GROMACS .gro file of C-alpha atoms in nm:
model
  269
    1MET     CA    1   0.018  -0.018  -0.003
    2ASN     CA    2   0.180   0.343  -0.105
    3ALA     CA    3   0.222   0.590   0.176
    4PRO     CA    4  -0.071   0.774   0.285
    5ALA     CA    5  -0.079   1.130   0.204
    6ARG     CA    6  -0.168   1.436   0.387
    7ILE     CA    7  -0.287   1.719   0.137
    8ILE     CA    8  -0.625   1.691  -0.070
    9THR     CA    9  -0.621   2.013  -0.272
   10LEU     CA   10  -1.003   2.127  -0.415
   11THR     CA   11  -1.022   2.285  -0.742
   12THR     CA   12  -1.406   2.352  -0.837
   13ASP     CA   13  -1.610   2.619  -0.938
   14PHE     CA   14  -1.838   2.625  -0.731
   15GLY     CA   15  -1.781   2.966  -0.541
   16ILE     CA   16  -1.848   3.022  -0.160
   17ARG     CA   17  -2.180   3.157  -0.119
   18ASP     CA   18  -2.353   2.803  -0.168
   19THR     CA   19  -2.261   2.459   0.106
   20TYR     CA   20  -2.096   2.225  -0.226
   21VAL     CA   21  -1.741   2.284  -0.057
   22GLY     CA   22  -1.842   2.258   0.236
   23ILE     CA   23  -2.006   1.932   0.208
   24MET     CA   24  -1.710   1.784   0.002
   25LYS     CA   25  -1.489   1.815   0.278
   26GLY     CA   26  -1.721   1.660   0.506
   27VAL     CA   27  -1.738   1.410   0.261
   28ILE     CA   28  -1.313   1.360   0.271
   29LEU     CA   29  -1.291   1.426   0.659
   30GLY     CA   30  -1.535   1.190   0.741
   31ILE     CA   31  -1.333   0.915   0.561
   32ASN     CA   32  -0.984   1.050   0.707
   33PRO     CA   33  -1.017   1.370   0.977
   34ASP     CA   34  -0.601   1.351   0.975
   35VAL     CA   35  -0.592   1.467   0.646
   36GLN     CA   36  -0.496   1.861   0.524
   37ILE     CA   37  -0.749   2.022   0.278
   38VAL     CA   38  -0.588   2.335   0.083
   39ASP     CA   39  -0.853   2.475  -0.130
   40LEU     CA   40  -0.704   2.616  -0.363
   41THR     CA   41  -0.960   2.775  -0.554
   42HIS     CA   42  -1.336   2.781  -0.609
   43ALA     CA   43  -1.357   3.042  -0.758
   44ILE     CA   44  -1.349   2.863  -1.140
   45PRO     CA   45  -1.583   3.020  -1.365
   46PRO     CA   46  -1.836   2.795  -1.421
   47GLN     CA   47  -1.744   2.528  -1.652
   48ASP     CA   48  -1.425   2.657  -1.753
   49ILE     CA   49  -1.259   2.398  -1.828
   50HIS     CA   50  -0.948   2.558  -1.973
   51GLU     CA   51  -0.893   2.729  -1.705
   52ALA     CA   52  -0.923   2.449  -1.457
   53ALA     CA   53  -0.707   2.291  -1.668
   54PHE     CA   54  -0.414   2.658  -1.682
   55THR     CA   55  -0.476   2.650  -1.290
   56ILE     CA   56  -0.423   2.348  -1.212
   57TYR     CA   57  -0.102   2.279  -1.365
   58ALA     CA   58   0.037   2.607  -1.258
   59ALA     CA   59  -0.010   2.495  -0.901
   60HIS     CA   60   0.063   2.179  -0.881
   61ARG     CA   61   0.419   2.206  -0.820
   62TYR     CA   62   0.423   2.380  -0.478
   63PHE     CA   63   0.265   2.125  -0.326
   64PRO     CA   64   0.501   1.789  -0.218
   65THR     CA   65   0.462   1.448  -0.373
   66GLY     CA   66   0.186   1.233  -0.237
   67THR     CA   67  -0.034   1.587  -0.237
   68ILE     CA   68  -0.389   1.499  -0.376
   69HIS     CA   69  -0.485   1.734  -0.637
   70THR     CA   70  -0.918   1.661  -0.701
   71ILE     CA   71  -1.034   1.896  -0.932
   72VAL     CA   72  -1.415   1.908  -1.016
   73VAL     CA   73  -1.487   2.141  -1.298
   74ASP     CA   74  -1.778   1.902  -1.501
   75PRO     CA   75  -1.978   2.006  -1.684
   76GLY     CA   76  -2.083   1.657  -1.778
   77VAL     CA   77  -2.139   1.516  -1.499
   78GLY     CA   78  -2.450   1.298  -1.544
   79THR     CA   79  -2.352   1.177  -1.878
   80ASP     CA   80  -2.120   0.850  -1.965
   81ARG     CA   81  -1.818   1.098  -1.910
   82GLN     CA   82  -1.529   0.880  -1.721
   83ALA     CA   83  -1.411   0.997  -1.404
   84ILE     CA   84  -1.047   0.882  -1.326
   85VAL     CA   85  -0.754   0.926  -1.120
   86CYS     CA   86  -0.358   1.032  -1.227
   87GLU     CA   87  -0.081   0.918  -1.054
   88ILE     CA   88   0.249   1.203  -1.237
   89GLU     CA   89   0.564   1.075  -1.036
   90GLY     CA   90   0.336   1.032  -0.677
   91THR     CA   91   0.123   1.317  -0.722
   92PHE     CA   92  -0.240   1.232  -0.790
   93PHE     CA   93  -0.481   1.384  -0.992
   94VAL     CA   94  -0.910   1.264  -0.899
   95CYS     CA   95  -1.138   1.470  -1.181
   96PRO     CA   96  -1.312   1.427  -1.502
   97ASP     CA   97  -1.154   1.286  -1.767
   98ASN     CA   98  -1.274   1.596  -2.003
   99GLY     CA   99  -0.927   1.779  -2.053
  100VAL     CA  100  -0.864   1.940  -1.744
  101LEU     CA  101  -0.573   1.803  -1.769
  102THR     CA  102  -0.448   1.867  -2.110
  103TYR     CA  103  -0.176   2.127  -1.958
  104LEU     CA  104  -0.061   1.877  -1.759
  105LEU     CA  105  -0.041   1.639  -2.022
  106GLN     CA  106   0.064   1.833  -2.304
  107ASN     CA  107   0.373   1.990  -2.081
  108ILE     CA  108   0.485   1.728  -1.908
  109GLY     CA  109   0.370   1.407  -2.057
  110ASN     CA  110   0.428   1.057  -1.987
  111THR     CA  111   0.819   1.037  -2.068
  112ALA     CA  112   1.091   0.823  -1.910
  113GLU     CA  113   1.151   1.146  -1.651
  114HIS     CA  114   0.777   1.205  -1.612
  115ALA     CA  115   0.608   0.803  -1.515
  116MET     CA  116   0.215   0.911  -1.553
  117ASN     CA  117  -0.043   0.636  -1.456
  118ALA     CA  118  -0.439   0.642  -1.502
  119VAL     CA  119  -0.741   0.496  -1.371
  120ALA     CA  120  -1.106   0.481  -1.447
  121ILE     CA  121  -1.260   0.522  -1.108
  122GLN     CA  122  -1.514   0.260  -1.133
  123ASN     CA  123  -1.463   0.092  -0.793
  124PRO     CA  124  -1.794   0.159  -0.582
  125ASP     CA  125  -1.678   0.021  -0.267
  126TYR     CA  126  -1.493   0.391  -0.247
  127PHE     CA  127  -1.791   0.573  -0.314
  128LEU     CA  128  -2.041   0.748  -0.131
  129PRO     CA  129  -2.364   0.467  -0.044
  130GLU     CA  130  -2.555   0.668  -0.273
  131VAL     CA  131  -2.502   0.865  -0.583
  132SER     CA  132  -2.687   1.123  -0.743
  133ASN     CA  133  -2.688   1.261  -1.141
  134THR     CA  134  -2.543   1.633  -1.095
  135PHE     CA  135  -2.293   1.640  -0.746
  136HIS     CA  136  -2.006   1.305  -0.814
  137GLY     CA  137  -1.818   1.597  -0.649
  138ARG     CA  138  -1.938   1.538  -0.344
  139ASP     CA  139  -2.041   1.189  -0.394
  140ILE     CA  140  -1.742   1.006  -0.613
  141PHE     CA  141  -1.461   1.237  -0.654
  142ALA     CA  142  -1.430   1.339  -0.248
  143PRO     CA  143  -1.469   1.022  -0.124
  144VAL     CA  144  -1.268   0.858  -0.364
  145ALA     CA  145  -0.978   1.129  -0.297
  146ALA     CA  146  -1.038   1.046   0.083
  147HIS     CA  147  -0.963   0.699   0.074
  148LEU     CA  148  -0.641   0.774  -0.193
  149SER     CA  149  -0.527   0.987   0.136
  150LEU     CA  150  -0.505   0.702   0.359
  151GLY     CA  151  -0.333   0.491   0.131
  152VAL     CA  152  -0.592   0.270  -0.069
  153PRO     CA  153  -0.350   0.246  -0.434
  154LEU     CA  154  -0.472   0.236  -0.789
  155THR     CA  155  -0.613  -0.050  -0.834
  156ASN     CA  156  -0.820  -0.100  -0.611
  157ILE     CA  157  -0.995   0.232  -0.758
  158GLY     CA  158  -1.035   0.093  -1.133
  159THR     CA  159  -0.905  -0.041  -1.423
  160LEU     CA  160  -0.556   0.152  -1.627
  161LYS     CA  161  -0.740   0.329  -1.908
  162GLN     CA  162  -0.504   0.526  -2.150
  163ASP     CA  163  -0.574   0.800  -2.404
  164LEU     CA  164  -0.737   1.107  -2.147
  165VAL     CA  165  -0.948   1.361  -2.341
  166GLU     CA  166  -0.697   1.673  -2.402
  167PHE     CA  167  -0.830   1.986  -2.612
  168PRO     CA  168  -0.625   2.193  -2.879
  169ILE     CA  169  -0.362   2.422  -2.691
  170LEU     CA  170  -0.221   2.762  -2.785
  171THR     CA  171   0.105   2.718  -2.809
  172PRO     CA  172   0.394   3.059  -2.903
  173GLN     CA  173   0.491   3.044  -3.245
  174VAL     CA  174   0.801   3.247  -3.314
  175SER     CA  175   0.890   3.328  -3.700
  176GLN     CA  176   1.215   3.524  -3.779
  177ASN     CA  177   1.183   3.811  -3.504
  178THR     CA  178   0.843   3.777  -3.421
  179ILE     CA  179   0.744   3.594  -3.098
  180THR     CA  180   0.389   3.505  -3.149
  181GLY     CA  181   0.141   3.422  -2.822
  182HIS     CA  182  -0.175   3.457  -2.688
  183ILE     CA  183  -0.321   3.525  -2.374
  184VAL     CA  184  -0.432   3.223  -2.158
  185LYS     CA  185  -0.601   3.403  -1.828
  186ILE     CA  186  -0.693   3.701  -1.695
  187ASP     CA  187  -0.614   3.733  -1.283
  188ARG     CA  188  -0.845   3.887  -1.098
  189PHE     CA  189  -0.678   4.183  -1.101
  190GLY     CA  190  -0.755   4.274  -1.475
  191ASN     CA  191  -0.381   4.100  -1.570
  192GLY     CA  192  -0.360   3.911  -1.884
  193ILE     CA  193  -0.102   3.621  -1.831
  194THR     CA  194   0.066   3.535  -2.206
  195ASN     CA  195   0.174   3.152  -2.271
  196ILE     CA  196   0.503   3.340  -2.379
  197ALA     CA  197   0.780   3.169  -2.109
  198GLU     CA  198   1.046   3.397  -1.922
  199ASN     CA  199   1.332   3.263  -2.032
  200THR     CA  200   1.178   3.336  -2.375
  201PHE     CA  201   1.412   3.692  -2.281
  202ALA     CA  202   1.708   3.513  -2.059
  203ASN     CA  203   2.011   3.668  -2.145
  204ASP     CA  204   1.895   3.895  -2.474
  205THR     CA  205   1.977   4.238  -2.467
  206SER     CA  206   1.743   4.343  -2.765
  207ALA     CA  207   1.525   4.557  -2.747
  208TYR     CA  208   1.132   4.508  -2.786
  209GLU     CA  209   0.748   4.625  -2.915
  210ILE     CA  210   0.539   4.457  -2.754
  211ARG     CA  211   0.199   4.485  -2.929
  212VAL     CA  212  -0.173   4.330  -2.811
  213ARG     CA  213  -0.431   4.535  -2.977
  214ASN     CA  214  -0.366   4.862  -2.952
  215THR     CA  215  -0.129   4.882  -2.678
  216ARG     CA  216   0.270   4.914  -2.779
  217LEU     CA  217   0.512   4.873  -2.543
  218LYS     CA  218   0.885   4.956  -2.511
  219GLN     CA  219   0.996   4.743  -2.260
  220ILE     CA  220   0.955   4.476  -1.969
  221ASN     CA  221   0.918   4.561  -1.615
  222ARG     CA  222   1.105   4.390  -1.292
  223ALA     CA  223   0.835   4.590  -1.129
  224TYR     CA  224   0.503   4.693  -1.194
  225ALA     CA  225   0.580   5.087  -1.004
  226GLU     CA  226   0.847   5.107  -1.240
  227SER     CA  227   0.532   5.263  -1.499
  228GLU     CA  228   0.289   5.552  -1.398
  229ILE     CA  229  -0.011   5.467  -1.241
  230GLY     CA  230  -0.270   5.431  -1.499
  231GLU     CA  231   0.013   5.321  -1.790
  232PRO     CA  232   0.027   5.003  -1.907
  233LEU     CA  233   0.322   4.821  -1.922
  234ALA     CA  234   0.479   4.440  -1.940
  235ILE     CA  235   0.580   4.186  -1.703
  236ILE     CA  236   0.697   3.857  -1.583
  237GLY     CA  237   0.457   3.771  -1.302
  238SER     CA  238   0.474   3.473  -1.076
  239TYR     CA  239   0.398   3.204  -1.368
  240GLY     CA  240   0.683   3.321  -1.504
  241LEU     CA  241   0.517   3.389  -1.813
  242LEU     CA  242   0.464   3.739  -1.978
  243GLU     CA  243   0.190   3.964  -1.841
  244ILE     CA  244   0.047   4.257  -1.946
  245ALA     CA  245  -0.104   4.516  -1.650
  246ILE     CA  246  -0.116   4.873  -1.564
  247ASN     CA  247  -0.026   4.942  -1.303
  248GLY     CA  248  -0.275   5.012  -1.028
  249GLY     CA  249  -0.495   4.951  -1.276
  250ASN     CA  250  -0.739   4.666  -1.483
  251ALA     CA  251  -0.556   4.586  -1.785
  252GLU     CA  252  -0.910   4.355  -1.850
  253ILE     CA  253  -1.149   4.649  -1.840
  254SER     CA  254  -0.908   4.960  -1.943
  255LEU     CA  255  -0.733   4.783  -2.229
  256GLY     CA  256  -1.007   4.504  -2.369
  257LEU     CA  257  -0.879   4.186  -2.301
  258LYS     CA  258  -0.980   3.870  -2.364
  259TRP     CA  259  -0.879   3.544  -2.346
  260GLY     CA  260  -0.733   3.434  -2.681
  261ASP     CA  261  -0.631   3.767  -2.706
  262VAL     CA  262  -0.249   3.802  -2.959
  263VAL     CA  263   0.028   3.913  -2.854
  264GLU     CA  264   0.253   3.972  -3.024
  265VAL     CA  265   0.647   4.076  -2.938
  266GLN     CA  266   0.912   4.198  -3.203
  267ARG     CA  267   1.252   4.218  -3.158
  268PHE     CA  268   1.517   4.428  -3.216
  269ASP     CA  269   1.882   4.343  -3.281
   0.00000   0.00000   0.00000
């Protein structure tokens, strides 16, 4: 039996107004009262699988091996979509097989360095006695995560699962001196987070112009305060990705940023 895990994270689109999150925690603690539960976020926009996929990929690396990440963003609940547990290097992901692991699978994948095992969740011994058609977070995902935290092996949960669901993700394109990326997340501050990584600019002393919609930026800030209040700016944010922001303001509103917007970085040698 695997060594017991002590942390279960929860990522949902449930919000905090209703009792859904609290009920899931009650189910988990009823099975393993010693586990530590971490609320990663419950503010995923409703049914936004893309946001959930980016969120869990960006956050999982900051938790210790053995953590069980439970992701319930599940517009297909009650249909024939499969529920799964995926293990990557001793970290577990309990979720619907609907694409919420896309960034993980495409950026880590099943390689010699990063071995992956996945099983379909099939064994009702690890569910609640009654399973609804609308709240698998309570009836399936929470109890399965709790049993995993007690050391239950994957082979007890269900049979091996291949070919997990993935959706196409936006990736930067490089053409001569131009990098073309996209905004892949807008955070609660209105910052537009792109898919252009920090190492794109490593050890490069070239001048840049960054273009998004009608905005042109001539530098990459080290801090928001390097720009005047109300001015747009580019900065490498905490995800290690290029961000478009406004010092003291909201770039989503002021610049009209949206998910999928093209961001061009022109390099001048």
